[in-house]
Amino acid sequence: MDRRIFLTLPLAAAAGALSACTSTDAPAPFITTPRPFPTASKAPSIRPIPSVQPIPSIPPGARKGFGISLSRRIALEQLNSLDLTWFYNWGERYPAARPGPEFVPMVWGSGSLRRNAVERIQSEIQYSRATQLLGFNEPDHREQANMSVDRAIDLWPQLEAAGLRLGSPAPVQALGDWLKAFMDKAAAKDLRVDFVAMHSYAPPNADSFLESVQRLHERYGKPVWITEYAVADWQAKASSPSRFSESEILTFMEETVVGLRGMPFVERFAWKTRAHDDPVMGKSALFRKDGSLSPTGELYKSL
């Protein structure tokens, strides 16, 4: 759907779209207890959570976030400089720095579960106050979580046992075959997926990006989180950096944030950054080499 058409829908149509999805970060009402592990497989020793954690009310519109590792001292300053409402760090550990924005843990892959990620998430809830959990990171990528659909399905009850509102795995291709097969099998086995997570790295075409978000929601009928997105030129290299201009990227960012906040089923989004001199995504970077905000970062802060 063209972003401009969506944003000019009459109130009745918008209300209908809103009623077709869970548009706030509230847990689904039918979820009351974590799902037990199948008897056919060994269940890890995870302390049960009596009920899904309560979700505080939030203002209307998608919430702005960011993914960042806080291993460097300057990273906390960078995080705080963006005026965010939430963040994640691709892991389950709540940062010792205790940053201000809401923390969302992630079970990155099967190795995270072997390291007792769910137990750690549960033990830190009193500090992190986490209410949401992100699933596997790019399981369809050899250099990321790298797992088959069947393996992800077998492990999924462990994520459910955390007792938090749970997002789908975020594959490389949001509308591709991996997530389709996962969601079909999850539905067949009555596994819980409360919202769908997606990544997108594409040319600076706001209408095309927003249409893909719309299609993802229509395919699965669930709220959407865009946990990584930015403009990327995958043909770029050091001798021939990204063909997209800073001006194009700024326009794309502004138009997509406005569009996402106009979609009642989009709950959260997070821009992805790389080093400022990265040939593929450097012009999308939120920070300069010295850690200060780039023009892209200044715009993201203001939105």
Short mmCIF file of C-alpha atoms in Angstrom, two decimals:
data_model
loop_
_atom_site.label_atom_id
_atom_site.label_comp_id
_atom_site.label_asym_id
_atom_site.label_seq_id
_atom_site.Cartn_x
_atom_site.Cartn_y
_atom_site.Cartn_z
CA MET A 1 0.00 0.00 0.00
CA ASP A 2 1.27 3.46 -0.86
CA ARG A 3 2.28 5.26 2.35
CA ARG A 4 0.35 8.37 1.34
CA ILE A 5 -2.87 6.39 0.75
CA PHE A 6 -2.54 4.61 4.10
CA LEU A 7 -2.02 7.82 6.01
CA THR A 8 -5.10 9.42 4.47
CA LEU A 9 -7.51 6.58 5.25
CA PRO A 10 -10.72 7.77 6.91
CA LEU A 11 -10.98 7.22 10.64
CA ALA A 12 -13.40 4.31 10.24
CA ALA A 13 -10.96 2.44 8.01
CA ALA A 14 -8.09 3.16 10.35
CA ALA A 15 -10.14 1.88 13.25
CA GLY A 16 -10.83 -1.29 11.33
CA ALA A 17 -7.13 -1.79 10.69
CA LEU A 18 -6.44 -1.21 14.32
CA SER A 19 -8.97 -3.79 15.47
CA ALA A 20 -7.42 -6.39 13.17
CA CYS A 21 -4.18 -6.49 15.17
CA THR A 22 -2.77 -5.96 18.61
CA SER A 23 -1.35 -2.50 18.18
CA THR A 24 0.02 -1.91 21.66
CA ASP A 25 2.78 -3.68 23.52
CA ALA A 26 0.17 -5.49 25.69
CA PRO A 27 0.36 -9.28 25.97
CA ALA A 28 -2.30 -11.33 24.22
CA PRO A 29 -5.13 -11.90 26.72
CA PHE A 30 -5.16 -15.65 26.29
CA ILE A 31 -1.55 -16.02 27.44
CA THR A 32 -1.49 -16.71 31.15
CA THR A 33 1.24 -19.26 31.80
CA PRO A 34 4.37 -20.38 30.01
CA ARG A 35 4.00 -23.49 27.86
CA PRO A 36 5.43 -26.73 29.34
CA PHE A 37 8.15 -28.54 27.43
CA PRO A 38 7.19 -31.55 25.34
CA THR A 39 7.72 -34.79 27.24
CA ALA A 40 9.62 -36.27 24.33
CA SER A 41 12.58 -33.93 24.78
CA LYS A 42 14.72 -32.93 27.71
CA ALA A 43 13.62 -29.67 29.26
CA PRO A 44 16.37 -27.44 30.68
CA SER A 45 16.17 -26.52 34.34
CA ILE A 46 14.39 -23.19 33.91
CA ARG A 47 12.61 -21.65 36.85
CA PRO A 48 8.93 -21.32 35.86
CA ILE A 49 7.35 -17.88 35.72
CA PRO A 50 3.83 -17.86 37.19
CA SER A 51 2.40 -15.50 34.61
CA VAL A 52 3.31 -13.19 31.76
CA GLN A 53 4.75 -9.96 33.10
CA PRO A 54 2.38 -6.95 33.01
CA ILE A 55 3.01 -4.49 30.21
CA PRO A 56 2.80 -0.77 30.99
CA SER A 57 0.60 1.39 28.81
CA ILE A 58 2.44 3.21 26.03
CA PRO A 59 1.69 6.27 23.90
CA PRO A 60 0.20 5.72 20.44
CA GLY A 61 2.52 5.20 17.50
CA ALA A 62 5.54 2.96 16.98
CA ARG A 63 8.32 3.36 19.52
CA LYS A 64 11.84 4.32 18.41
CA GLY A 65 14.66 2.00 19.43
CA PHE A 66 18.22 0.97 18.66
CA GLY A 67 20.46 -2.09 18.79
CA ILE A 68 23.85 -1.53 20.38
CA SER A 69 26.51 -3.33 22.38
CA LEU A 70 27.47 -1.40 25.51
CA SER A 71 30.92 -2.98 25.81
CA ARG A 72 32.63 0.34 25.01
CA ARG A 73 32.35 3.29 27.38
CA ILE A 74 31.28 5.69 24.64
CA ALA A 75 28.42 3.37 23.65
CA LEU A 76 26.33 4.40 26.66
CA GLU A 77 26.72 8.06 25.69
CA GLN A 78 25.72 7.19 22.13
CA LEU A 79 22.66 5.30 23.33
CA ASN A 80 21.54 8.16 25.52
CA SER A 81 22.11 10.70 22.76
CA LEU A 82 19.32 9.33 20.54
CA ASP A 83 16.26 10.00 22.76
CA LEU A 84 15.08 6.39 22.55
CA THR A 85 12.26 4.57 24.29
CA TRP A 86 13.83 1.08 24.00
CA PHE A 87 16.99 -0.74 23.02
CA TYR A 88 18.48 -4.22 22.71
CA ASN A 89 22.01 -5.61 22.51
CA TRP A 90 21.51 -8.88 20.58
CA GLY A 91 21.81 -10.77 23.85
CA GLU A 92 20.07 -11.74 27.06
CA ARG A 93 22.24 -9.88 29.57
CA TYR A 94 20.95 -6.67 31.08
CA PRO A 95 23.82 -4.16 30.85
CA ALA A 96 25.57 -3.30 34.10
CA ALA A 97 25.41 0.36 33.06
CA ARG A 98 21.62 0.31 33.69
CA PRO A 99 20.70 2.63 30.78
CA GLY A 100 17.46 4.61 30.80
CA PRO A 101 15.56 3.25 27.77
CA GLU A 102 13.58 0.03 28.13
CA PHE A 103 15.72 -3.08 27.62
CA VAL A 104 14.51 -5.93 25.40
CA PRO A 105 16.53 -9.14 25.73
CA MET A 106 17.15 -11.50 22.82
CA VAL A 107 17.84 -15.22 22.62
CA TRP A 108 20.26 -14.89 19.70
CA GLY A 109 20.62 -18.56 18.79
CA SER A 110 20.91 -22.13 20.04
CA GLY A 111 24.22 -21.34 21.76
CA SER A 112 22.44 -18.76 23.90
CA LEU A 113 20.15 -21.48 25.25
CA ARG A 114 23.11 -23.73 26.03
CA ARG A 115 24.46 -20.85 28.12
CA ASN A 116 21.20 -20.71 30.11
CA ALA A 117 19.96 -17.50 28.49
CA VAL A 118 16.37 -17.97 29.65
CA GLU A 119 17.40 -18.55 33.25
CA ARG A 120 19.50 -15.39 33.14
CA ILE A 121 16.65 -13.35 31.67
CA GLN A 122 14.37 -14.56 34.45
CA SER A 123 16.90 -13.84 37.18
CA GLU A 124 17.46 -10.29 35.92
CA ILE A 125 13.81 -9.28 35.49
CA GLN A 126 13.83 -7.60 38.89
CA TYR A 127 16.47 -5.21 37.52
CA SER A 128 15.77 -5.14 33.79
CA ARG A 129 11.96 -5.07 34.15
CA ALA A 130 11.89 -6.78 30.76
CA THR A 131 8.45 -7.59 29.38
CA GLN A 132 9.33 -8.48 25.77
CA LEU A 133 11.69 -11.07 24.28
CA LEU A 134 13.20 -11.18 20.80
CA GLY A 135 13.67 -14.55 19.09
CA PHE A 136 16.54 -15.93 17.02
CA ASN A 137 18.65 -13.50 14.98
CA GLU A 138 18.76 -14.26 11.23
CA PRO A 139 18.49 -18.06 11.55
CA ASP A 140 18.54 -18.27 7.73
CA HIS A 141 22.08 -16.80 7.59
CA ARG A 142 25.15 -19.03 7.86
CA GLU A 143 27.09 -16.43 9.83
CA GLN A 144 24.23 -15.61 12.21
CA ALA A 145 21.93 -17.94 14.20
CA ASN A 146 22.07 -20.43 11.31
CA MET A 147 19.45 -23.06 12.09
CA SER A 148 16.81 -25.01 10.27
CA VAL A 149 13.13 -24.30 10.77
CA ASP A 150 12.68 -27.65 12.52
CA ARG A 151 15.51 -26.89 14.94
CA ALA A 152 14.01 -23.49 15.74
CA ILE A 153 10.61 -25.09 16.34
CA ASP A 154 12.14 -27.70 18.67
CA LEU A 155 13.83 -24.95 20.73
CA TRP A 156 10.91 -22.53 20.77
CA PRO A 157 9.19 -23.85 23.95
CA GLN A 158 12.30 -22.78 25.87
CA LEU A 159 11.76 -19.18 24.74
CA GLU A 160 8.07 -19.42 25.64
CA ALA A 161 9.08 -20.54 29.13
CA ALA A 162 10.63 -17.13 29.81
CA GLY A 163 7.06 -15.89 30.41
CA LEU A 164 7.59 -12.74 28.34
CA ARG A 165 5.78 -11.45 25.29
CA LEU A 166 7.62 -13.18 22.46
CA GLY A 167 8.70 -12.05 18.99
CA SER A 168 9.37 -14.32 16.03
CA PRO A 169 12.83 -15.08 14.71
CA ALA A 170 14.03 -12.22 12.48
CA PRO A 171 15.27 -13.74 9.20
CA VAL A 172 17.28 -12.02 6.49
CA GLN A 173 14.25 -12.11 4.21
CA ALA A 174 11.13 -11.11 6.14
CA LEU A 175 8.82 -12.27 3.36
CA GLY A 176 10.91 -15.32 2.49
CA ASP A 177 10.39 -19.06 2.84
CA TRP A 178 12.15 -19.55 6.21
CA LEU A 179 9.77 -17.41 8.26
CA LYS A 180 6.74 -18.73 6.35
CA ALA A 181 7.68 -22.32 7.21
CA PHE A 182 8.41 -21.39 10.82
CA MET A 183 5.11 -19.58 11.33
CA ASP A 184 3.14 -22.40 9.68
CA LYS A 185 4.74 -25.04 11.90
CA ALA A 186 4.41 -22.88 15.01
CA ALA A 187 0.69 -22.51 14.33
CA ALA A 188 0.29 -26.24 13.71
CA LYS A 189 1.98 -27.02 17.04
CA ASP A 190 0.15 -24.23 18.87
CA LEU A 191 3.42 -22.46 19.75
CA ARG A 192 3.21 -18.86 20.87
CA VAL A 193 4.42 -15.98 18.66
CA ASP A 194 3.08 -12.62 19.83
CA PHE A 195 4.61 -10.36 17.19
CA VAL A 196 6.70 -10.68 14.04
CA ALA A 197 10.22 -9.21 13.79
CA MET A 198 11.80 -8.17 10.50
CA HIS A 199 15.05 -6.79 9.06
CA SER A 200 15.37 -4.67 5.94
CA TYR A 201 18.44 -3.32 4.10
CA ALA A 202 17.39 -1.90 0.79
CA PRO A 203 17.67 1.16 -1.48
CA PRO A 204 16.10 4.40 -0.20
CA ASN A 205 12.57 3.81 -1.47
CA ALA A 206 10.19 4.60 1.40
CA ASP A 207 7.04 3.41 -0.37
CA SER A 208 8.59 0.03 -1.20
CA PHE A 209 9.81 -0.45 2.37
CA LEU A 210 6.46 0.47 3.92
CA GLU A 211 4.67 -1.84 1.50
CA SER A 212 6.86 -4.75 2.67
CA VAL A 213 5.92 -3.98 6.28
CA GLN A 214 2.24 -3.92 5.32
CA ARG A 215 2.57 -7.25 3.49
CA LEU A 216 4.30 -8.87 6.47
CA HIS A 217 1.43 -7.87 8.75
CA GLU A 218 -1.18 -9.05 6.27
CA ARG A 219 0.56 -12.41 5.84
CA TYR A 220 0.61 -13.28 9.55
CA GLY A 221 -2.00 -10.97 11.09
CA LYS A 222 0.32 -9.99 13.94
CA PRO A 223 1.96 -6.79 15.20
CA VAL A 224 5.30 -5.97 13.58
CA TRP A 225 8.67 -4.90 14.97
CA ILE A 226 11.37 -3.70 12.56
CA THR A 227 14.43 -4.56 14.66
CA GLU A 228 17.02 -3.68 12.01
CA TYR A 229 16.64 -1.39 9.03
CA ALA A 230 18.78 1.06 7.10
CA VAL A 231 19.82 1.94 3.57
CA ALA A 232 22.51 -0.37 2.17
CA ASP A 233 24.29 -0.74 -1.16
CA TRP A 234 25.48 -4.35 -1.23
CA GLN A 235 27.48 -3.80 -4.43
CA ALA A 236 29.59 -1.09 -2.80
CA LYS A 237 33.25 -1.59 -1.88
CA ALA A 238 36.08 0.50 -0.47
CA SER A 239 37.09 1.80 -3.90
CA SER A 240 33.46 2.48 -4.84
CA PRO A 241 31.33 3.39 -1.79
CA SER A 242 27.54 3.41 -1.64
CA ARG A 243 25.88 5.07 -4.60
CA PHE A 244 23.14 6.48 -2.36
CA SER A 245 23.54 10.04 -1.14
CA GLU A 246 23.20 11.29 2.41
CA SER A 247 20.27 13.42 1.26
CA GLU A 248 18.44 10.35 -0.09
CA ILE A 249 19.02 8.48 3.16
CA LEU A 250 17.79 11.36 5.31
CA THR A 251 14.62 11.62 3.24
CA PHE A 252 14.11 7.85 3.46
CA MET A 253 14.53 7.86 7.24
CA GLU A 254 12.08 10.71 7.79
CA GLU A 255 9.44 9.29 5.45
CA THR A 256 9.66 5.76 6.83
CA VAL A 257 9.46 6.85 10.47
CA VAL A 258 6.37 8.93 9.68
CA GLY A 259 4.91 6.00 7.74
CA LEU A 260 5.63 3.43 10.45
CA ARG A 261 4.03 5.61 13.09
CA GLY A 262 0.95 5.83 10.90
CA MET A 263 0.57 2.03 10.76
CA PRO A 264 -1.41 0.91 13.83
CA PHE A 265 0.06 -2.61 13.74
CA VAL A 266 3.70 -1.45 13.90
CA GLU A 267 4.81 -1.41 17.53
CA ARG A 268 8.54 -0.71 17.34
CA PHE A 269 11.39 0.08 14.96
CA ALA A 270 15.16 0.36 15.24
CA TRP A 271 17.60 1.91 12.77
CA LYS A 272 20.82 -0.08 12.23
CA THR A 273 24.19 1.61 12.12
CA ARG A 274 27.70 0.67 11.01
CA ALA A 275 31.02 2.51 11.05
CA HIS A 276 30.89 5.89 9.34
CA ASP A 277 33.51 4.79 6.77
CA ASP A 278 31.79 1.48 5.93
CA PRO A 279 31.34 1.42 2.11
CA VAL A 280 28.01 -0.45 2.20
CA MET A 281 26.17 1.40 4.97
CA GLY A 282 28.47 4.20 6.10
CA LYS A 283 26.12 6.91 4.91
CA SER A 284 23.39 5.37 7.08
CA ALA A 285 25.65 5.58 10.15
CA LEU A 286 24.22 7.40 13.15
CA PHE A 287 27.64 8.32 14.55
CA ARG A 288 30.86 9.82 13.25
CA LYS A 289 34.23 8.21 13.91
CA ASP A 290 34.64 10.23 17.13
CA GLY A 291 31.29 8.94 18.42
CA SER A 292 29.34 12.17 17.88
CA LEU A 293 26.04 12.19 16.04
CA SER A 294 26.17 12.31 12.25
CA PRO A 295 23.49 14.22 10.30
CA THR A 296 21.63 10.89 10.06
CA GLY A 297 21.95 10.47 13.82
CA GLU A 298 20.76 14.02 14.48
CA LEU A 299 17.66 13.34 12.38
CA TYR A 300 16.97 10.01 14.12
CA LYS A 301 17.26 11.75 17.49
CA SER A 302 14.70 14.36 16.43
CA LEU A 303 12.08 11.91 15.15
#
